[in-house]
Short mmCIF file of C-alpha atoms in Angstrom, two decimals:
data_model
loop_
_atom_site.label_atom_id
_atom_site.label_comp_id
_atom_site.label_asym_id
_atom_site.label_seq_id
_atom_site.Cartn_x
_atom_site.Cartn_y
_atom_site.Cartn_z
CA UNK A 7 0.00 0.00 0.00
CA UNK A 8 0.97 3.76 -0.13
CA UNK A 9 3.16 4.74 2.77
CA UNK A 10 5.65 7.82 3.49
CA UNK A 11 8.97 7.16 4.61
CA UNK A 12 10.41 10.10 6.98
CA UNK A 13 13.96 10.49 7.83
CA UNK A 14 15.44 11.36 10.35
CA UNK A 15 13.51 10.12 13.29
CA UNK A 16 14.95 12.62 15.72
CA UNK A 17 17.43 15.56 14.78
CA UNK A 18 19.36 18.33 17.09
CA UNK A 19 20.94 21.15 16.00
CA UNK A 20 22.50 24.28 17.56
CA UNK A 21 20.92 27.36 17.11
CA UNK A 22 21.47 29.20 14.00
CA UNK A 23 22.03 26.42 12.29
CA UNK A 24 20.03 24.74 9.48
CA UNK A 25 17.70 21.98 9.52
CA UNK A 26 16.56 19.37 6.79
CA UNK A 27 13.99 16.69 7.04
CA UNK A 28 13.36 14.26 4.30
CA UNK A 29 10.42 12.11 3.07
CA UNK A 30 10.22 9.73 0.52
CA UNK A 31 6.51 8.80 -1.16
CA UNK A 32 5.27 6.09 -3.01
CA UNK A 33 1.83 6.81 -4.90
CA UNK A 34 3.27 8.57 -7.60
CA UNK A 35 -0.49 10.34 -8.19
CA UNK A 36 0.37 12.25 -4.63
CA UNK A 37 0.38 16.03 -5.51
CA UNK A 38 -0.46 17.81 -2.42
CA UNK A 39 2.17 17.64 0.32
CA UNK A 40 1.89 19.45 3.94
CA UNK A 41 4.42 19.61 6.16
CA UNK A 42 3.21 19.98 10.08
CA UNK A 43 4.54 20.95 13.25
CA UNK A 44 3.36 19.65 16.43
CA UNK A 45 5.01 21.03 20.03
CA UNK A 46 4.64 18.52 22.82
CA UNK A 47 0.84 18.22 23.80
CA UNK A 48 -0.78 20.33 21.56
CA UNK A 49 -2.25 19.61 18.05
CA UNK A 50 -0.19 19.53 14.58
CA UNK A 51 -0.54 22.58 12.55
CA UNK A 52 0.24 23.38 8.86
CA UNK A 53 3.77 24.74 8.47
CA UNK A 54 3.95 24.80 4.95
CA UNK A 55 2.86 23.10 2.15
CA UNK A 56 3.90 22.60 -1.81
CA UNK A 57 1.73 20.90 -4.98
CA UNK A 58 3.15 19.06 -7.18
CA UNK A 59 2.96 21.88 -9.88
CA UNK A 60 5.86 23.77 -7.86
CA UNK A 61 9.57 22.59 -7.44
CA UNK A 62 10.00 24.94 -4.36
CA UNK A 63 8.08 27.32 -1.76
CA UNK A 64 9.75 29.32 0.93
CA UNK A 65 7.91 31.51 3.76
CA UNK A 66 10.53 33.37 5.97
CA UNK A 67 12.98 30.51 7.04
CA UNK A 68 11.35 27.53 6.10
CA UNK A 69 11.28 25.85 2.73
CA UNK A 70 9.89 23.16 1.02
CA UNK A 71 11.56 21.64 -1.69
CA UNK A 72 9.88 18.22 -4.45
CA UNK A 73 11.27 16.03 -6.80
CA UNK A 74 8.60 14.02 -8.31
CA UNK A 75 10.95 11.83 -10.31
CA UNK A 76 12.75 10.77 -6.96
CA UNK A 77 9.54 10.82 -5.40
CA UNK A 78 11.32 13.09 -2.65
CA UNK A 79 10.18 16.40 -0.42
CA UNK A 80 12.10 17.98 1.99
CA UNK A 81 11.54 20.59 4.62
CA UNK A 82 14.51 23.22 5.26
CA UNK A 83 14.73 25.56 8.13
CA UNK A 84 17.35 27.92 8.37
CA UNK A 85 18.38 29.89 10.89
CA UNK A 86 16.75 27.77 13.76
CA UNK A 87 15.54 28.74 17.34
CA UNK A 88 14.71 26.85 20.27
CA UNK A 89 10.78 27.19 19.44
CA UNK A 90 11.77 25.50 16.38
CA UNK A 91 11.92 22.27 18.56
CA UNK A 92 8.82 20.54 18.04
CA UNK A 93 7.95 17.11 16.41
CA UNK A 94 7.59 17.86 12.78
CA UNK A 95 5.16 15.58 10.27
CA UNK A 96 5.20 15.44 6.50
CA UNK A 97 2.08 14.06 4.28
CA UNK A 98 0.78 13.17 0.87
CA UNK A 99 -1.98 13.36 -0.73
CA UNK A 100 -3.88 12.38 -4.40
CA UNK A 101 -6.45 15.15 -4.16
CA UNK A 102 -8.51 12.68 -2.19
CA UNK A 103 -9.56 11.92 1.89
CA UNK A 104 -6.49 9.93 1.98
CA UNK A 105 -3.41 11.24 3.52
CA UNK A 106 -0.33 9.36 4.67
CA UNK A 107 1.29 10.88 7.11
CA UNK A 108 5.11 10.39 7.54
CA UNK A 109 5.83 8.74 11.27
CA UNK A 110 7.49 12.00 12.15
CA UNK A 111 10.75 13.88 13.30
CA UNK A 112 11.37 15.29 16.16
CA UNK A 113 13.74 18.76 16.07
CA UNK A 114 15.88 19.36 18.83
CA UNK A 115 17.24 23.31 18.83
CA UNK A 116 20.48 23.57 21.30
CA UNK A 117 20.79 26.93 22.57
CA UNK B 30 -14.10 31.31 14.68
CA UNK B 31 -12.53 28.25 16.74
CA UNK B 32 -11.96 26.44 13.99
CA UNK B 33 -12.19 22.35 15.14
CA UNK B 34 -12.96 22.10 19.12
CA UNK B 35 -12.80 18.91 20.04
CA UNK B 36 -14.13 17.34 23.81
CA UNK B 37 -13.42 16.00 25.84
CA UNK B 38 -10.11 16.25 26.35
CA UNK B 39 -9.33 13.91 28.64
CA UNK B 40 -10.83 10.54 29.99
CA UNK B 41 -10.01 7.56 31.72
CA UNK B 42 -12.22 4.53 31.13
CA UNK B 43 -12.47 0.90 32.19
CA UNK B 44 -12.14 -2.20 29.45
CA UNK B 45 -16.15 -2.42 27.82
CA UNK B 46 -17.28 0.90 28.84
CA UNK B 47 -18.43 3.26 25.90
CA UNK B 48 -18.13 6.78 24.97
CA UNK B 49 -18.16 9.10 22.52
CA UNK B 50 -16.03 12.25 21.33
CA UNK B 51 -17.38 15.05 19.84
CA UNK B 52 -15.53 17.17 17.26
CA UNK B 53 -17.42 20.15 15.85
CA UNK B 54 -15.98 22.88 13.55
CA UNK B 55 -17.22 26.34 12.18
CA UNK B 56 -15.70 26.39 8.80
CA UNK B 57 -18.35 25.10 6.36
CA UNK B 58 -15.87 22.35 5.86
CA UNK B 59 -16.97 19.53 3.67
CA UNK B 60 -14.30 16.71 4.40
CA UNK B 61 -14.10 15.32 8.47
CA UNK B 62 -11.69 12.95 9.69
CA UNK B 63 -10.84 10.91 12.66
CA UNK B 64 -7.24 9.83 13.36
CA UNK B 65 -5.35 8.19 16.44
CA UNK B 66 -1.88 8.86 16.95
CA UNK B 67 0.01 6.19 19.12
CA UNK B 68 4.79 6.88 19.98
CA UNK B 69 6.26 6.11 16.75
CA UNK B 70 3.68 5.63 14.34
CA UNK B 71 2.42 9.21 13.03
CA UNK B 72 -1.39 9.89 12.65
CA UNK B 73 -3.78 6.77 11.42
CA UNK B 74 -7.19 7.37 10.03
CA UNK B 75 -9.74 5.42 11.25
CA UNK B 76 -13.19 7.22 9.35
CA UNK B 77 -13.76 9.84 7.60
CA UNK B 78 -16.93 11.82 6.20
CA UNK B 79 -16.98 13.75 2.69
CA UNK B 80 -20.25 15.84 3.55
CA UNK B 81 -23.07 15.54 6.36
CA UNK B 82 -24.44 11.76 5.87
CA UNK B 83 -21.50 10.38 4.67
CA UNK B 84 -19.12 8.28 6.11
CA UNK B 85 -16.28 5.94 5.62
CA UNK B 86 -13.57 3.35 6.86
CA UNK B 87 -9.84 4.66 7.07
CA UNK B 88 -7.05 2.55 7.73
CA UNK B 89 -7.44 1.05 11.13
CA UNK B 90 -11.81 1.21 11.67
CA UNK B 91 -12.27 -1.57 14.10
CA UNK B 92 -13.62 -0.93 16.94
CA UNK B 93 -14.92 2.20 16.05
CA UNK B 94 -18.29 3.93 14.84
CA UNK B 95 -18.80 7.34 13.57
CA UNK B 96 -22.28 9.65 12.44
CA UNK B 97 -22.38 12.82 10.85
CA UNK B 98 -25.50 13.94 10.82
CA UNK B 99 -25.06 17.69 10.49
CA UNK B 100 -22.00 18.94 8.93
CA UNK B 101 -20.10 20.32 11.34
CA UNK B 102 -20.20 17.38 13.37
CA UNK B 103 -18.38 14.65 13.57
CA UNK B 104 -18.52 11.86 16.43
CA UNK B 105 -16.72 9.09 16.87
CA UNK B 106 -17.99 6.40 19.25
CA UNK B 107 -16.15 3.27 21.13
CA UNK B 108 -19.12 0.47 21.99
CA UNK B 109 -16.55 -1.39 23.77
CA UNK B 110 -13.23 0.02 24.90
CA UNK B 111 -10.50 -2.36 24.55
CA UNK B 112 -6.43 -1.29 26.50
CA UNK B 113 -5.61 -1.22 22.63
CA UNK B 114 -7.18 1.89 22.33
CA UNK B 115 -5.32 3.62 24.45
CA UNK B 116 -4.21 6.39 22.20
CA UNK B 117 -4.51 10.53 21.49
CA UNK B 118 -7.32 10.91 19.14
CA UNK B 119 -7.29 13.64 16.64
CA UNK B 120 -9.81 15.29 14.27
CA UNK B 121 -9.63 17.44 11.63
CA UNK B 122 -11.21 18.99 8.82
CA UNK B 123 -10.75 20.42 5.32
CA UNK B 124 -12.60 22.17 2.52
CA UNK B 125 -11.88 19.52 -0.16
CA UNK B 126 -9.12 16.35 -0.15
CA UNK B 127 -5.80 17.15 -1.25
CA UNK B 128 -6.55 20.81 0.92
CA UNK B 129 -5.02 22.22 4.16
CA UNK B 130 -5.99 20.02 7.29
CA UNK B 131 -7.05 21.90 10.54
CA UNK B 132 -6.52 19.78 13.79
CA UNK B 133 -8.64 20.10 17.12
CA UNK B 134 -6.69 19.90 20.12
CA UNK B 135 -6.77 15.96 20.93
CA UNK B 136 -8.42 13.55 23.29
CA UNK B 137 -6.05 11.59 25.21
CA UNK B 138 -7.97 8.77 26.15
CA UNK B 139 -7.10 5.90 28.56
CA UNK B 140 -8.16 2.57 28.82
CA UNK B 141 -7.50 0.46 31.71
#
């Protein structure tokens, strides 16, 4: 069946540095993808998101960047801050209900 | 505009109790969803509704009933609560599929 590989499970960092999270899909008729961020306890929310129409989307310091051939997207933050650190999710989706949801990654920002 | 409320938020119940959790949202969103997330395994759907009256199995259903019988509102009922479904329980809406999700704030439910 369809699944989303995510990569890497957990990540640190020290602040000010950059960021990168990876997933890997296998429907090839995905062409929505969200990326979400959820801080301990609280619900996920849309970070950013890209269709499969666009290569790359940026808003402030995070990116998103897709490579249908591969079948890759990856989420880039730059500049990172300790309220980056948060668990972050990607998805796919075909346009329909279904979305498979990456198992996650969770960010670690040292200060 | 709250967006997706979901209650309760919390609840503790014994093995073959029921109960039910409510999600309701104010954004004349078509598509409804119910997922469970469990440590490791990112966010499952178990039903979901395209419009009021519909529903439909996700990926992990059993155990599990859901109505939507006005639009904004989606339950999502245990008959019999088995430790398995131990779990934080998630809805969320959207205008279409393949559109921007909106999350309520969780149920953590326990089953003992």
């Amino acid at each position: 069946g369809e699944n989303v590989e995510q990569h890497p499970s957990t990540l640190s960092v020290q602040e000010g540095d950059s960021a990168v999270i990876k997933c890997t899909y296998s429907d090839s008729a995905s062409n929505y993808f969200p990326w979400y961020k959820q801080e301990l306890g609280k619900r996920p929310q849309l970070i950013i998101d890209i269709r499969s129409n666009v290569g790359e989307k940026k808003d402030q310091r995070i990116a998103v960047t897709l490579n249908k051939t591969a079948k890759h997207f990856s989420l880039h933050i730059t500049e990172t801050q300790p309220e980056d650190s948060a668990v972050y999710f990607c998805a796919a989706s075909s346009g329909t209900y279904k979305y498979i949801f990456g198992t996650g990654t969770r960010l670690k920002v040292l200060a | 505009n709250a967006g997706v409320t979901q209650t309760p938020k919390f609840r503790v119940l014994k093995t073959g109790q029921s109960m039910t959790l409510l999600c309701a949202q104010d954004m004349n969103h078509e598509y409804m969803y119910w997922y469970r997330q469990d440590p490791g395994m990112g966010l499952r759907l178990i039903h979901y509704s395209v419009g009021e009256g519909t529903t439909a199995k996700g990926e992990v259903p059993d155990g599990y009933n859901v109505s939507r019988l006005k639009k904004q509102n989606f339950l999502l009922g245990l008959e019999s609560a088995a430790p398995s479904q131990t779990s934080v329980y998630f809805c969320a809406s959207s205008w279409q599929g393949g559109q921007p999700q909106h999350f309520g704030d969780g149920t953590r439910l326990s089953i003992l």
